Coordinates of C-alpha atoms and ligand atoms in Angstrom, one line a residue:
Chain H
X1 CA 0.5 -29.2 23.1
X2 CA -2.3 -31.2 24.4
X3 CA -2.1 -30.3 27.4
X4 CA -2.1 -26.4 27.7
X5 CA -5.2 -26.9 25.7
X6 CA -3.9 -26.0 22.3
X7 CA -5.8 -28.7 19.6
X8 CA -3.2 -31.3 17.1
X9 CA -4.1 -32.2 13.9
X10 CA -2.0 -34.7 12.1
X11 CA -1.9 -33.4 8.3
X12 CA -0.4 -36.5 5.7
X13 CA -0.5 -33.4 2.8
X14 CA -2.3 -30.5 1.8
X15 CA -5.5 -31.4 1.7
X16 CA -5.4 -32.8 5.0
X17 CA -4.3 -30.0 6.5
X18 CA -6.4 -27.4 4.2
X19 CA -9.8 -28.9 5.4
X20 CA -8.3 -28.9 9.1
X21 CA -8.5 -25.0 8.6
X22 CA -11.4 -25.2 7.0
X23 CA -12.8 -26.4 9.4
X24 CA -12.7 -24.3 12.2
X25 CA -13.2 -21.3 9.8
X26 CA -16.8 -23.1 9.7
X27 CA -17.7 -23.6 12.7
X28 CA -16.8 -20.5 13.8
X29 CA -18.7 -18.7 10.9
X30 CA -15.8 -16.8 9.7
X31 CA -15.6 -15.1 6.0
X32 CA -12.0 -14.2 6.6
X33 CA -8.5 -14.5 8.4
X34 CA -5.4 -13.2 8.9
X35 CA -1.9 -14.7 8.3
X36 CA 1.6 -14.3 8.9
X37 CA 3.8 -15.1 6.5
X38 CA 4.8 -18.7 6.0
X39 CA 6.0 -20.6 3.6
X40 CA 4.7 -23.9 4.7
X41 CA 1.3 -22.0 3.7
X42 CA 2.3 -21.0 0.1
X43 CA 3.2 -24.9 -0.2
X44 CA -0.3 -26.4 0.4
X45 CA -1.5 -23.0 -1.3
X46 CA -4.2 -22.3 1.6
X47 CA -4.8 -19.5 0.0
X48 CA -6.7 -20.9 -2.4
X49 CA -8.1 -23.9 -0.7
X50 CA -9.7 -20.8 1.5
X51 CA -10.7 -18.7 -1.2
X52 CA -12.5 -22.1 -2.6
X53 CA -14.3 -21.9 0.4
X54 CA -15.9 -18.5 0.2
X55 CA -13.0 -17.9 3.2
X56 CA -10.7 -14.9 2.4
X57 CA -7.0 -15.1 3.8
X58 CA -5.1 -11.4 4.1
X59 CA -1.4 -11.6 3.6
X60 CA -0.6 -9.5 6.8
X61 CA 2.9 -8.9 6.2
X62 CA 4.3 -5.9 4.4
X63 CA 6.4 -8.0 1.2
X64 CA 3.5 -10.8 1.2
X65 CA 0.8 -7.8 0.9
X66 CA 2.2 -5.8 -1.8
X67 CA 2.4 -9.4 -3.9
X68 CA -0.7 -10.9 -2.8
X69 CA -2.3 -7.6 -4.3
X70 CA -0.2 -7.6 -7.5
X71 CA -1.2 -10.9 -7.8
X72 CA 1.9 -12.2 -8.2
X73 CA 3.9 -14.6 -6.5
X74 CA 6.5 -14.2 -4.1
X75 CA 10.0 -14.6 -5.3
X76 CA 12.3 -14.5 -2.3
X77 CA 12.7 -16.8 0.9
X78 CA 12.5 -13.6 2.9
X79 CA 11.7 -10.5 1.4
X80 CA 8.7 -11.5 -1.0
X81 CA 8.5 -8.5 -2.7
X82 CA 11.9 -8.3 -3.8
X83 CA 11.2 -7.8 -8.1
X84 CA 9.2 -4.9 -7.3
X85 CA 10.4 -1.4 -7.2
X86 CA 8.7 1.5 -5.0
X87 CA 6.4 2.9 -7.8
X88 CA 5.3 -0.1 -8.3
X89 CA 4.3 -0.6 -4.9
X90 CA 2.4 2.8 -4.8
X91 CA 0.8 1.5 -7.5
X92 CA -0.6 -1.4 -6.5
X93 CA -1.5 -0.3 -3.3
X94 CA -3.3 2.7 -4.9
X95 CA -5.3 0.2 -8.0
X96 CA -6.4 -2.1 -5.5
X97 CA -6.5 -1.4 -1.1
X98 CA -9.8 0.5 -1.8
X99 CA -10.9 -3.0 -3.4
X100 CA -10.2 -5.2 -0.1
X101 CA -10.7 -2.8 2.6
X102 CA -9.3 0.8 3.3
X103 CA -7.9 2.9 0.4
X104 CA -4.4 4.0 0.5
X105 CA -4.7 8.0 0.6
X106 CA -5.0 9.6 -2.0
X107 CA -1.6 11.1 -2.0
X108 CA 0.1 8.2 -1.6
X109 CA 4.2 9.0 -2.6
X110 CA 6.5 6.1 -3.2
X111 CA 8.8 6.8 -0.4
X112 CA 9.2 4.1 1.6
X113 CA 8.3 5.1 4.7
X114 CA 4.7 6.4 3.0
X115 CA 4.3 3.1 1.8
X116 CA 4.9 1.4 5.0
X117 CA 2.2 3.4 6.5
X118 CA -0.5 3.3 4.4
X119 CA 0.4 -0.6 4.8
X120 CA -0.3 -0.1 8.2
X121 CA -3.5 1.5 8.4
X122 CA -4.3 -0.4 5.8
X123 CA -4.4 -3.9 8.0
X124 CA -4.4 -2.0 10.9
X125 CA -8.4 -2.4 10.0
X126 CA -8.7 -6.0 9.8
X127 CA -5.9 -6.8 12.6
X128 CA -8.5 -5.0 14.6
X129 CA -11.9 -6.9 12.5
X130 CA -10.2 -9.9 12.5
X131 CA -11.7 -13.3 14.5
X132 CA -9.4 -15.7 13.0
X133 CA -5.7 -16.2 12.0
X134 CA -3.5 -18.5 10.8
X135 CA 0.3 -18.7 10.7
X136 CA 3.0 -21.1 10.5
X137 CA 6.2 -21.4 13.4
X138 CA 9.5 -21.0 12.9
X139 CA 10.5 -24.0 15.7
X140 CA 7.8 -25.8 17.7
X141 CA 9.6 -27.8 20.9
X142 CA 9.3 -30.9 21.7
X143 CA 9.5 -31.1 25.4
X144 CA 7.0 -27.7 26.7
X145 CA 5.2 -27.7 23.4
X146 CA 6.1 -24.2 22.7
X147 CA 5.1 -22.6 18.9
X148 CA 8.1 -19.5 17.9
X149 CA 8.1 -17.4 15.3
X150 CA 10.6 -15.1 14.1
X151 CA 9.4 -11.7 12.4
X152 CA 10.1 -7.9 11.8
X153 CA 7.1 -5.5 11.8
X154 CA 4.7 -6.9 14.4
X155 CA 2.0 -8.6 11.4
X156 CA 2.7 -11.9 13.3
X157 CA 2.6 -11.0 17.0
X158 CA -1.1 -8.8 15.5
X159 CA -1.6 -12.2 14.0
X160 CA -0.8 -14.4 17.3
X161 CA -2.4 -11.8 19.3
X162 CA -5.8 -10.5 18.8
X163 CA -7.8 -12.5 16.9
X164 CA -9.7 -15.7 19.4
X165 CA -9.1 -18.3 16.5
X166 CA -5.5 -19.4 16.2
X167 CA -4.2 -22.0 13.4
X168 CA -0.9 -22.8 13.4
X169 CA 0.6 -24.4 10.3
X170 CA 3.8 -26.7 11.3
X171 CA 6.0 -28.7 8.8
X172 CA 7.5 -32.0 11.6
X173 CA 10.7 -31.1 10.3
X174 CA 10.4 -27.6 13.0
X175 CA 10.3 -29.5 16.0
X176 CA 13.4 -29.1 17.9
X177 CA 14.2 -31.3 21.4
X178 CA 13.9 -29.3 24.0
X179 CA 13.4 -25.3 25.4
X180 CA 17.3 -25.5 26.0
X181 CA 17.8 -26.0 22.5
X182 CA 15.9 -23.0 20.9
X183 CA 18.9 -21.1 22.5
X184 CA 21.6 -21.8 19.3
X185 CA 18.6 -21.6 16.9
X186 CA 17.9 -18.0 17.6
X187 CA 21.2 -16.8 17.2
X188 CA 22.0 -17.9 14.1
X189 CA 18.4 -17.6 11.9
X190 CA 18.6 -13.7 12.9
X191 CA 22.5 -13.7 11.8
X192 CA 22.0 -15.5 8.8
X193 CA 18.9 -13.7 7.7
X194 CA 19.4 -10.1 7.9
X195 CA 22.8 -9.9 9.1
X196 CA 21.0 -8.1 11.9
X197 CA 21.8 -9.7 15.9
X198 CA 18.6 -10.2 16.9
X199 CA 15.4 -9.8 15.0
X200 CA 12.8 -6.9 16.2
X201 CA 10.1 -9.7 17.5
X202 CA 10.2 -13.0 18.5
X203 CA 6.7 -14.5 19.9
X204 CA 6.6 -17.3 21.6
X205 CA 3.4 -19.7 23.2
X206 CA 2.8 -22.9 24.7
X207 CA -1.4 -23.5 23.5
X208 CA -3.6 -21.1 25.4
X209 CA -2.9 -18.2 28.2
X210 CA -6.4 -18.2 30.0
X211 CA -6.4 -14.3 29.6
X212 CA -4.1 -13.8 27.0
X213 CA -4.4 -14.0 23.2
X214 CA -6.2 -16.4 21.5
X215 CA -8.5 -18.7 23.9
X216 CA -9.2 -21.6 20.7
X217 CA -5.4 -22.1 19.5
X218 CA -4.9 -25.6 16.5
X219 CA -1.8 -26.9 15.7
X220 CA -1.1 -28.3 12.0
X221 CA 2.0 -31.0 12.3
X222 CA 2.4 -31.4 8.4
X223 CA 4.0 -34.0 6.2
X224 CA 3.4 -33.4 2.6
X225 CA 6.8 -35.4 1.2
X226 CA 9.1 -34.9 4.6
X227 CA 8.7 -38.5 5.8
X228 CA 9.6 -38.8 1.6
X229 CA 12.7 -36.0 2.1
X230 CA 13.5 -38.1 5.3
X231 CA 13.8 -41.3 4.1
X232 CA 16.5 -39.7 1.3
X233 CA 19.9 -40.7 3.4
X234 CA 22.3 -38.2 1.5
X235 CA 18.9 -35.5 1.2
X236 CA 17.6 -35.5 4.6
X237 CA 20.0 -33.3 5.6
X238 CA 17.8 -29.9 4.1
X239 CA 15.2 -31.2 6.3
X240 CA 17.8 -29.3 9.0
X241 CA 17.3 -25.5 6.8
X242 CA 15.7 -22.5 9.3
X243 CA 14.7 -20.7 6.1
X244 CA 17.5 -17.9 6.8
X245 CA 17.8 -17.1 2.9
X246 CA 21.6 -16.7 3.2
X247 CA 21.9 -19.1 0.4
X248 CA 19.9 -18.1 -1.7
X249 CA 21.8 -14.4 -1.8
X250 CA 24.9 -16.0 -2.4
X251 CA 23.8 -18.2 -5.2
X252 CA 24.9 -16.7 -8.7
X253 CA 22.3 -18.5 -10.6
X254 CA 19.4 -16.8 -8.3
X255 CA 21.0 -13.3 -8.8
X256 CA 20.7 -14.3 -12.7
X257 CA 17.6 -15.9 -12.6
X258 CA 15.7 -14.9 -10.0
X259 CA 13.4 -16.3 -7.5
X260 CA 10.6 -16.8 -10.6
X261 CA 12.2 -18.7 -12.9
X262 CA 11.9 -22.0 -9.6
X263 CA 8.3 -22.5 -10.3
X264 CA 8.0 -23.5 -7.3
X265 CA 7.1 -21.6 -3.2
X266 CA 11.0 -22.5 -2.0
X267 CA 13.8 -20.8 -4.9
X268 CA 17.2 -20.8 -4.9
X269 CA 19.4 -23.5 -3.6
X270 CA 17.6 -24.9 -0.8
X271 CA 14.7 -25.3 -3.3
X272 CA 16.3 -26.7 -5.8
X273 CA 16.9 -29.4 -3.6
X274 CA 14.2 -29.1 -1.0
X275 CA 11.4 -29.3 -3.9
X276 CA 12.7 -32.8 -5.5
X277 CA 13.2 -34.0 -2.3
X278 CA 9.2 -33.4 -1.1
X279 CA 7.3 -34.3 -4.3
X280 CA 10.2 -37.5 -5.5
X281 CA 11.4 -37.0 -9.2
X282 CA 9.1 -37.4 -12.6
X283 CA 7.9 -34.3 -12.8
X284 CA 9.8 -32.7 -15.4
X285 CA 10.1 -29.1 -13.8
X286 CA 10.9 -30.0 -10.2
X287 CA 13.7 -32.6 -12.0
X288 CA 14.6 -29.8 -13.6
X289 CA 16.0 -28.4 -10.4
X290 CA 19.3 -29.9 -9.3
X291 CA 21.0 -28.3 -12.5
X292 CA 19.6 -24.8 -11.8
X293 CA 23.0 -25.0 -10.4
X294 CA 26.8 -24.1 -10.7
X295 CA 28.8 -26.0 -7.9
X296 CA 30.1 -23.2 -7.0
X297 CA 29.2 -24.7 -3.3
X298 CA 28.8 -20.9 -1.8
X299 CA 25.5 -22.7 -0.6
X300 CA 27.2 -24.7 1.5
X301 CA 29.6 -22.0 2.8
X302 CA 27.4 -20.1 4.1
X303 CA 24.1 -22.3 5.9
X304 CA 24.2 -22.2 9.5
X305 CA 23.1 -25.3 9.5
X306 CA 25.9 -26.7 7.1
X307 CA 23.6 -28.2 4.6
X308 CA 26.0 -29.7 2.1
X309 CA 23.6 -28.1 -1.0
X310 CA 26.1 -28.4 -3.6
X311 CA 26.3 -32.8 -2.1
X312 CA 22.5 -33.6 -1.9
X313 CA 21.8 -31.3 -5.9
X314 CA 24.5 -34.3 -7.1
X315 CA 22.8 -37.2 -5.3
X316 CA 19.3 -35.8 -6.8
X317 CA 20.8 -35.8 -11.0
X318 CA 21.7 -39.1 -10.1
X319 CA 18.4 -39.6 -9.5
X320 CA 16.9 -37.8 -12.0
X321 CA 19.6 -39.6 -14.8
X322 CA 18.4 -43.1 -13.5
X323 CA 14.6 -42.1 -13.4
X324 CA 15.0 -41.7 -17.4
X325 CA 17.7 -44.0 -17.9
X326 CA 14.8 -46.3 -19.5
X327 CA 13.1 -43.6 -21.7
X328 CA 13.0 -44.7 -25.3
X329 CA 14.4 -41.3 -26.5
X330 CA 17.2 -40.3 -25.3
X331 CA 17.2 -36.4 -24.1
X332 CA 19.6 -34.1 -26.5
X333 CA 21.7 -33.8 -23.7
X334 CA 22.4 -37.7 -23.0
X335 CA 23.2 -38.0 -26.9
X336 CA 25.8 -34.9 -26.7
X337 CA 27.3 -36.3 -23.1
X338 CA 27.6 -39.8 -24.6
X339 CA 29.8 -37.8 -27.9
X340 CA 31.4 -36.2 -25.4
X341 CA 32.4 -39.3 -23.6
X342 CA 33.6 -41.2 -26.8
X343 CA 35.9 -37.5 -28.1
X344 CA 36.8 -37.1 -24.3
X345 CA 37.9 -41.2 -24.1
X346 CA 40.9 -41.2 -26.6
X347 CA 43.5 -38.7 -26.9
X348 CA 43.5 -38.5 -30.4
X349 CA 39.4 -38.6 -31.0
X350 CA 39.9 -35.3 -28.8
X351 CA 42.7 -33.9 -31.0
X352 CA 40.4 -34.7 -33.8
X353 CA 37.1 -32.9 -32.1
X354 CA 39.4 -29.9 -31.5
X355 CA 40.3 -29.2 -35.1
X356 CA 36.9 -30.0 -36.2
X357 CA 35.7 -26.9 -33.6
X358 CA 38.5 -24.7 -34.2
X359 CA 37.7 -25.0 -37.4
X360 CA 33.6 -24.2 -36.6
X361 CA 34.7 -21.2 -34.7
X362 CA 36.3 -19.6 -37.8
X363 CA 33.0 -20.7 -39.3
X364 CA 30.6 -18.9 -36.7
X365 CA 33.1 -16.3 -36.1
X366 CA 33.1 -15.2 -39.2
X367 CA 28.7 -15.1 -39.1
X368 CA 28.2 -13.7 -35.8
X369 CA 29.3 -10.0 -35.3
X370 CA 28.7 -9.7 -31.1
X371 CA 32.0 -9.9 -28.6
X372 CA 31.6 -10.8 -25.3
X373 CA 32.9 -9.2 -22.6
X374 CA 36.4 -9.4 -22.6
X375 CA 36.9 -9.0 -26.0
X376 CA 36.4 -12.9 -26.9
X377 CA 34.7 -13.6 -30.3
X378 CA 30.3 -14.3 -29.7
X379 CA 29.1 -17.6 -32.7
X380 CA 26.0 -15.6 -33.8
X381 CA 22.9 -18.0 -33.7
X382 CA 23.8 -21.8 -33.8
X383 CA 20.8 -24.0 -36.2
X384 CA 18.9 -26.5 -35.6
X385 CA 18.7 -28.1 -32.3
X386 CA 21.3 -25.6 -30.6
X387 CA 18.7 -22.6 -32.2
X388 CA 16.9 -22.6 -28.4
X389 CA 19.7 -22.0 -26.2
X390 CA 21.1 -19.4 -28.3
X391 CA 18.2 -16.9 -29.0
X392 CA 18.3 -16.3 -25.6
X393 CA 21.8 -15.9 -24.7
X394 CA 25.5 -15.8 -26.6
X395 CA 27.6 -18.6 -27.0
X396 CA 31.2 -17.6 -26.6
X397 CA 32.4 -18.9 -29.9
X398 CA 35.1 -22.3 -30.3
X399 CA 38.9 -20.8 -29.6
X400 CA 40.4 -20.6 -33.5
X401 CA 43.2 -22.9 -31.4
X402 CA 42.9 -25.5 -29.1
X403 CA 45.6 -25.7 -25.4
X404 CA 46.8 -28.7 -26.9
X405 CA 47.6 -27.1 -30.0
X406 CA 49.3 -24.1 -28.5
X407 CA 51.1 -26.3 -26.3
X408 CA 52.8 -27.9 -28.9
X409 CA 53.5 -24.8 -31.0
X410 CA 54.7 -22.8 -28.0
X411 CA 56.0 -25.6 -25.7
X412 CA 53.9 -24.3 -23.2
X413 CA 55.0 -20.5 -23.3
X414 CA 58.4 -20.9 -23.8
X415 CA 58.9 -20.6 -27.2
X416 CA 57.6 -16.5 -28.2
X417 CA 54.6 -17.0 -30.0
Chain Z
X1 CA -7.2 -37.8 12.8
X2 CA -5.3 -40.3 14.8
X3 CA -5.0 -42.6 11.8
X4 CA -3.0 -39.7 9.7
X5 CA -0.2 -39.5 13.3
X6 CA -0.2 -43.6 13.2
X7 CA 0.6 -42.9 9.3
X8 CA 3.1 -39.8 10.2
X9 CA 4.8 -41.4 12.7
X10 CA 5.2 -45.0 11.5
X11 CA 6.8 -43.2 7.8
X12 CA 9.3 -41.5 10.2
X13 CA 10.4 -44.7 11.6
X14 CA 10.7 -46.7 9.0
X15 CA 12.8 -43.5 7.1
X16 CA 15.3 -42.9 9.8
X17 CA 15.4 -47.3 10.1
X18 CA 19.2 -46.5 9.9
X19 CA 19.6 -44.3 12.5
X20 CA 21.1 -45.0 15.4
X21 CA 18.1 -44.0 17.9
X22 CA 20.7 -42.4 20.7
X23 CA 20.4 -38.4 20.6
X24 CA 23.6 -36.4 20.5
X25 CA 23.5 -34.2 22.5
X26 CA 23.0 -30.5 20.7
X27 CA 25.7 -28.2 22.6
X28 CA 25.3 -25.0 22.3
X29 CA 28.6 -22.5 21.9
X30 CA 29.5 -20.3 25.0
X31 CA 27.4 -17.0 25.1
X32 CA 29.2 -13.5 25.2
X33 CA 31.0 -13.0 28.2
X34 CA 31.1 -8.5 28.1
X35 CA 33.2 -7.1 31.4
X36 CA 29.9 -4.1 31.6
X37 CA 27.0 -6.0 30.9
X38 CA 24.8 -3.1 31.7
X39 CA 27.2 -0.7 29.2
X40 CA 26.0 -3.0 26.3
X41 CA 22.6 -3.8 27.5
X42 CA 22.2 0.1 26.9
X43 CA 24.7 0.4 23.4
X44 CA 23.0 -2.4 21.4
X45 CA 19.6 -1.0 22.6
X46 CA 19.9 2.1 21.3
X47 CA 21.6 0.3 18.5
X48 CA 18.3 -0.6 17.2
X49 CA 17.0 3.3 17.1
X50 CA 15.1 2.4 20.4
X51 CA 15.9 5.5 23.2
X52 CA 17.8 4.3 26.1
X53 CA 17.6 5.9 29.3
X54 CA 19.4 5.0 32.5
X55 CA 18.3 6.0 36.7
X56 CA 18.8 5.7 39.4
X57 CA 16.0 3.7 41.1
X58 CA 14.3 6.6 43.0
X59 CA 14.4 8.7 39.9
X60 CA 12.2 6.1 37.4
X61 CA 8.1 6.9 38.0
X62 CA 10.3 11.2 37.1
X63 CA 11.9 9.5 34.0
X64 CA 9.0 7.5 32.8
X65 CA 7.2 11.0 33.0
X66 CA 9.4 12.7 30.3
X67 CA 9.2 10.0 28.1
X68 CA 5.4 10.2 27.7
X69 CA 3.6 13.2 25.1
X70 CA 2.0 15.6 28.2
X71 CA -1.6 14.7 27.3
X72 CA -1.1 10.8 25.8
X73 CA -3.3 8.5 26.8
X74 CA -1.8 5.7 28.8
X75 CA -2.6 1.9 29.4
X76 CA -0.8 0.0 32.2
X77 CA -0.4 -3.1 33.2
X78 CA -2.8 -4.5 36.3
X79 CA 1.0 -5.1 38.8
X80 CA 2.7 -2.7 37.2
X81 CA 4.9 -0.8 40.5
X82 CA 6.6 2.2 39.2
X83 CA 3.4 5.5 39.4
X84 CA 2.3 7.1 35.9
X85 CA 0.2 10.1 36.7
X86 CA -2.7 9.8 34.2
X87 CA -2.5 6.3 33.9
X88 CA -5.3 3.7 33.3
X89 CA -5.3 0.3 34.4
X90 CA -5.6 -2.3 31.1
X91 CA -9.1 -4.2 32.8
X92 CA -9.3 -6.1 30.1
X93 CA -9.6 -3.8 26.9
X94 CA -10.3 -4.8 23.4
X95 CA -8.5 -4.3 21.0
X96 CA -10.5 -1.1 19.2
X97 CA -10.5 0.2 22.4
X98 CA -6.2 -0.1 22.7
X99 CA -5.9 1.6 19.6
X100 CA -7.3 4.6 21.3
X101 CA -4.0 4.9 23.4
X102 CA -1.0 6.3 23.0
X103 CA 1.4 4.5 25.1
X104 CA 2.0 1.8 27.6
X105 CA 4.2 1.6 30.8
X106 CA 5.1 -1.6 31.8
X107 CA 8.1 -4.4 33.5
X108 CA 9.9 -6.9 31.5
X109 CA 11.8 -9.9 32.4
X110 CA 14.7 -9.6 31.2
X111 CA 17.0 -8.4 29.3
X112 CA 20.0 -9.8 26.6
X113 CA 22.9 -7.5 26.7
X114 CA 24.4 -8.9 23.2
X115 CA 21.7 -9.3 21.5
X116 CA 20.0 -5.8 22.7
X117 CA 16.9 -7.7 23.5
X118 CA 14.1 -7.2 26.0
X119 CA 12.4 -10.0 26.8
X120 CA 8.6 -10.1 28.1
X121 CA 6.9 -13.3 30.1
X122 CA 3.6 -11.2 30.2
X123 CA 3.3 -11.3 34.4
X124 CA 0.6 -9.3 36.2
X125 CA 4.0 -6.6 35.6
X126 CA 4.0 -6.4 32.2
X127 CA -0.1 -7.3 31.6
X128 CA -1.4 -8.7 27.8
X129 CA 0.3 -9.2 25.0
X130 CA -2.2 -6.9 22.9
X131 CA -1.2 -4.4 25.6
X132 CA 2.7 -4.0 24.3
X133 CA 1.6 -4.2 20.6
X134 CA -1.3 -1.4 19.8
X135 CA -0.3 1.8 21.2
X136 CA 2.1 3.6 18.7
X137 CA 4.9 3.8 22.2
X138 CA 6.3 1.0 24.9
X139 CA 8.1 2.2 27.8
X140 CA 9.7 -0.8 29.3
X141 CA 11.3 -0.2 32.8
X142 CA 14.1 -2.7 33.5
X143 CA 16.1 -3.7 36.4
X144 CA 20.0 -3.8 36.6
X145 CA 19.2 -6.9 38.4
X146 CA 17.4 -8.5 35.3
X147 CA 20.2 -7.9 32.2
X148 CA 21.7 -10.4 31.6
X149 CA 25.4 -10.8 29.1
X150 CA 23.7 -13.3 25.9
X151 CA 20.6 -15.6 24.6
X152 CA 22.3 -18.6 26.5
X153 CA 21.7 -17.3 30.3
X154 CA 18.2 -16.1 29.0
X155 CA 16.8 -19.2 28.5
X156 CA 17.3 -21.1 31.6
X157 CA 15.6 -18.2 33.6
X158 CA 11.9 -18.5 30.6
X159 CA 9.1 -19.7 32.0
X160 CA 8.0 -21.8 28.7
X161 CA 4.2 -21.8 29.6
X162 CA 4.4 -18.6 29.9
X163 CA 3.8 -16.8 26.4
X164 CA 7.4 -14.7 25.8
X165 CA 8.1 -11.7 23.6
X166 CA 11.4 -10.7 22.3
X167 CA 11.8 -7.3 21.1
X168 CA 14.7 -5.8 20.2
X169 CA 13.8 -2.7 19.1
X170 CA 11.1 -1.0 17.9
X171 CA 8.6 -2.7 15.1
X172 CA 11.1 -2.2 11.3
X173 CA 10.6 -3.7 7.7
X174 CA 12.7 -3.8 4.7
X175 CA 10.8 -4.6 2.4
X176 CA 10.6 -2.0 0.3
X177 CA 14.0 -1.9 -1.9
X178 CA 15.7 -3.2 1.2
X179 CA 15.2 0.4 2.6
X180 CA 14.9 0.4 6.5
X181 CA 11.1 1.7 7.5
X182 CA 10.5 1.8 11.5
X183 CA 7.1 1.1 12.4
X184 CA 4.6 -0.9 10.6
X185 CA 2.9 -2.2 12.7
X186 CA 4.2 -2.8 16.7
X187 CA 4.9 0.5 18.3
X188 CA 7.1 3.0 16.4
X189 CA 8.6 4.7 19.6
X190 CA 10.6 2.2 22.2
X191 CA 12.1 4.0 24.9
X192 CA 13.4 2.1 27.9
X193 CA 14.6 2.9 31.5
X194 CA 17.2 0.9 32.9
X195 CA 17.1 1.2 36.8
X196 CA 21.3 0.7 37.3
X197 CA 21.7 3.5 40.2
X198 CA 23.8 5.5 38.3
X199 CA 23.1 9.6 37.9
X200 CA 20.9 9.1 35.0
X201 CA 22.1 9.6 31.2
X202 CA 20.4 9.4 27.8
X203 CA 21.2 7.1 24.6
X204 CA 19.7 7.3 21.7
X205 CA 20.8 7.2 17.8
X206 CA 21.7 10.8 17.1
X207 CA 24.7 10.4 20.1
X208 CA 25.9 7.6 18.4
X209 CA 27.0 8.7 15.5
X210 CA 30.4 8.6 14.2
X211 CA 31.0 6.1 17.8
Ligands
SF4_501 S1 19.9 -24.3 3.3 FE1 20.6 -23.5 5.0 S2 21.1 -20.9 4.3 FE2 19.7 -21.9 2.7 S3 17.6 -21.3 3.6 FE3 18.0 -23.5 4.5 S4 19.6 -23.3 6.3 FE4 19.3 -21.1 5.1

């Protein structure tokens, strides 16, 4: 890249990377930059750093624009505004567009075509004016120094082509060895991500092209925990991720809780392993992520680059547990698990526990009124520490008779009940 | 920040201490091998809601003229070898000037049949990246010998030293309730003129309904 006229910077962490970008912006005395949708600039909170330096960052991906104007956070890798419906989007456009640029037309309806046209007008003004752009990259090619951005709207092409100065932030895991090796990745990414044979636009550029596009090109190679993830022999496979989002779309947990519940830039199954790998264990929020899975394995099945997410989840759970083993106050789960281990360890103890739970089931169903889909009785609110759990969920009541008791009574179903 | 560089690289080396450095060759799976590359190309491009016009070499100028709306302002790159009436040649128009242009006519580097993609490498017959981006209508002339079967066939024919733009249909988004909308920032209309020595025919979205 250097040979082709690009300036290469290395960044150990978010602070390093943001400093480089703010410096470039200051050198050119710009007070606004246009941005191509990129997870990595969210990871380092570039918009925040630019705002602190008095520089406005305009998101130009339609969904990112909706998220930004709505003072909101993305909830999906591919369609960050999937949690917003068309009426909300219309409302956001009417309320906010005029504060930051060309206003939304007053006759704006909630038709997606009309909303998209409003975004086109609003953003075109910014594209034509912008002197500096910031992008990420889907891939970087080692042998040629080429960067690749895959997109559909054309906002990427606008940012990569029209401004005078371009800064691209590239995680060091994005590097592929040769140009020829892009071939498989370019075929995999659109198919796994949107189900298309090819996405509408892919841009590739190598440094500066005289007379065409930005004449000053910077590349920030970012570590920010990637070498930590690389050092984890089981976890390092997560660095292969091409952010196609297929694992989110099949994940039953993601489907229920949505992207915001992960409390991080990378949601879903990949986020559940990537965040702890990048940041390490210790923070309660990050430590909870490896547990946000039923280990059903659907994410592994769809992943085009064969990341064994369940394997890494289990591995990370071990790390979390090991890191907490010496906590002086045991967690309620640890107590419960120890009790369960004790009960399951011996047949007589288990029989006794089952009898108690059957009694509890009878008692709980008496107080609880609700029924779960399928007709099974739900227990009411649990008293004591269990209340937090049942506050937002139905707890299926324990069955009145245990399987083992039923087996003894009916000889495994051979005797009529 | 050369110290950051050596620090990161040494972290990478430490992290990979247990790994055999011999790089495994990555084998790319073979691409598709359709029997009729041109027909597949035409179908796949049309599948992306672009219009495809097939014609013989002496019809190119006429078909290009048909694709333009009368009276619109048309820009062409300096090296284009198709006559476009009333078009002016790009000599470094500013982005704001380009915004007042209605259409652009270019050649391409190659076409990929399996994925319905045209690839521009922005040589003189295709022009700067900006001219195929800002105007709303893009007419791209593709010659039969430029069409390859699949992505693996395309890679060795491309020069990574040049800027490359891969285009598969017009600009599109599905960001609002996953409903597909064409044309957000790039050209909203893409017309591919495929020059293959046959009589002219045209394929567009409507023609393929029920097929
Ligand atoms: S982990 Fe696999 S499936 Fe999930 S986003 Fe990454 S590449 Fe796609």
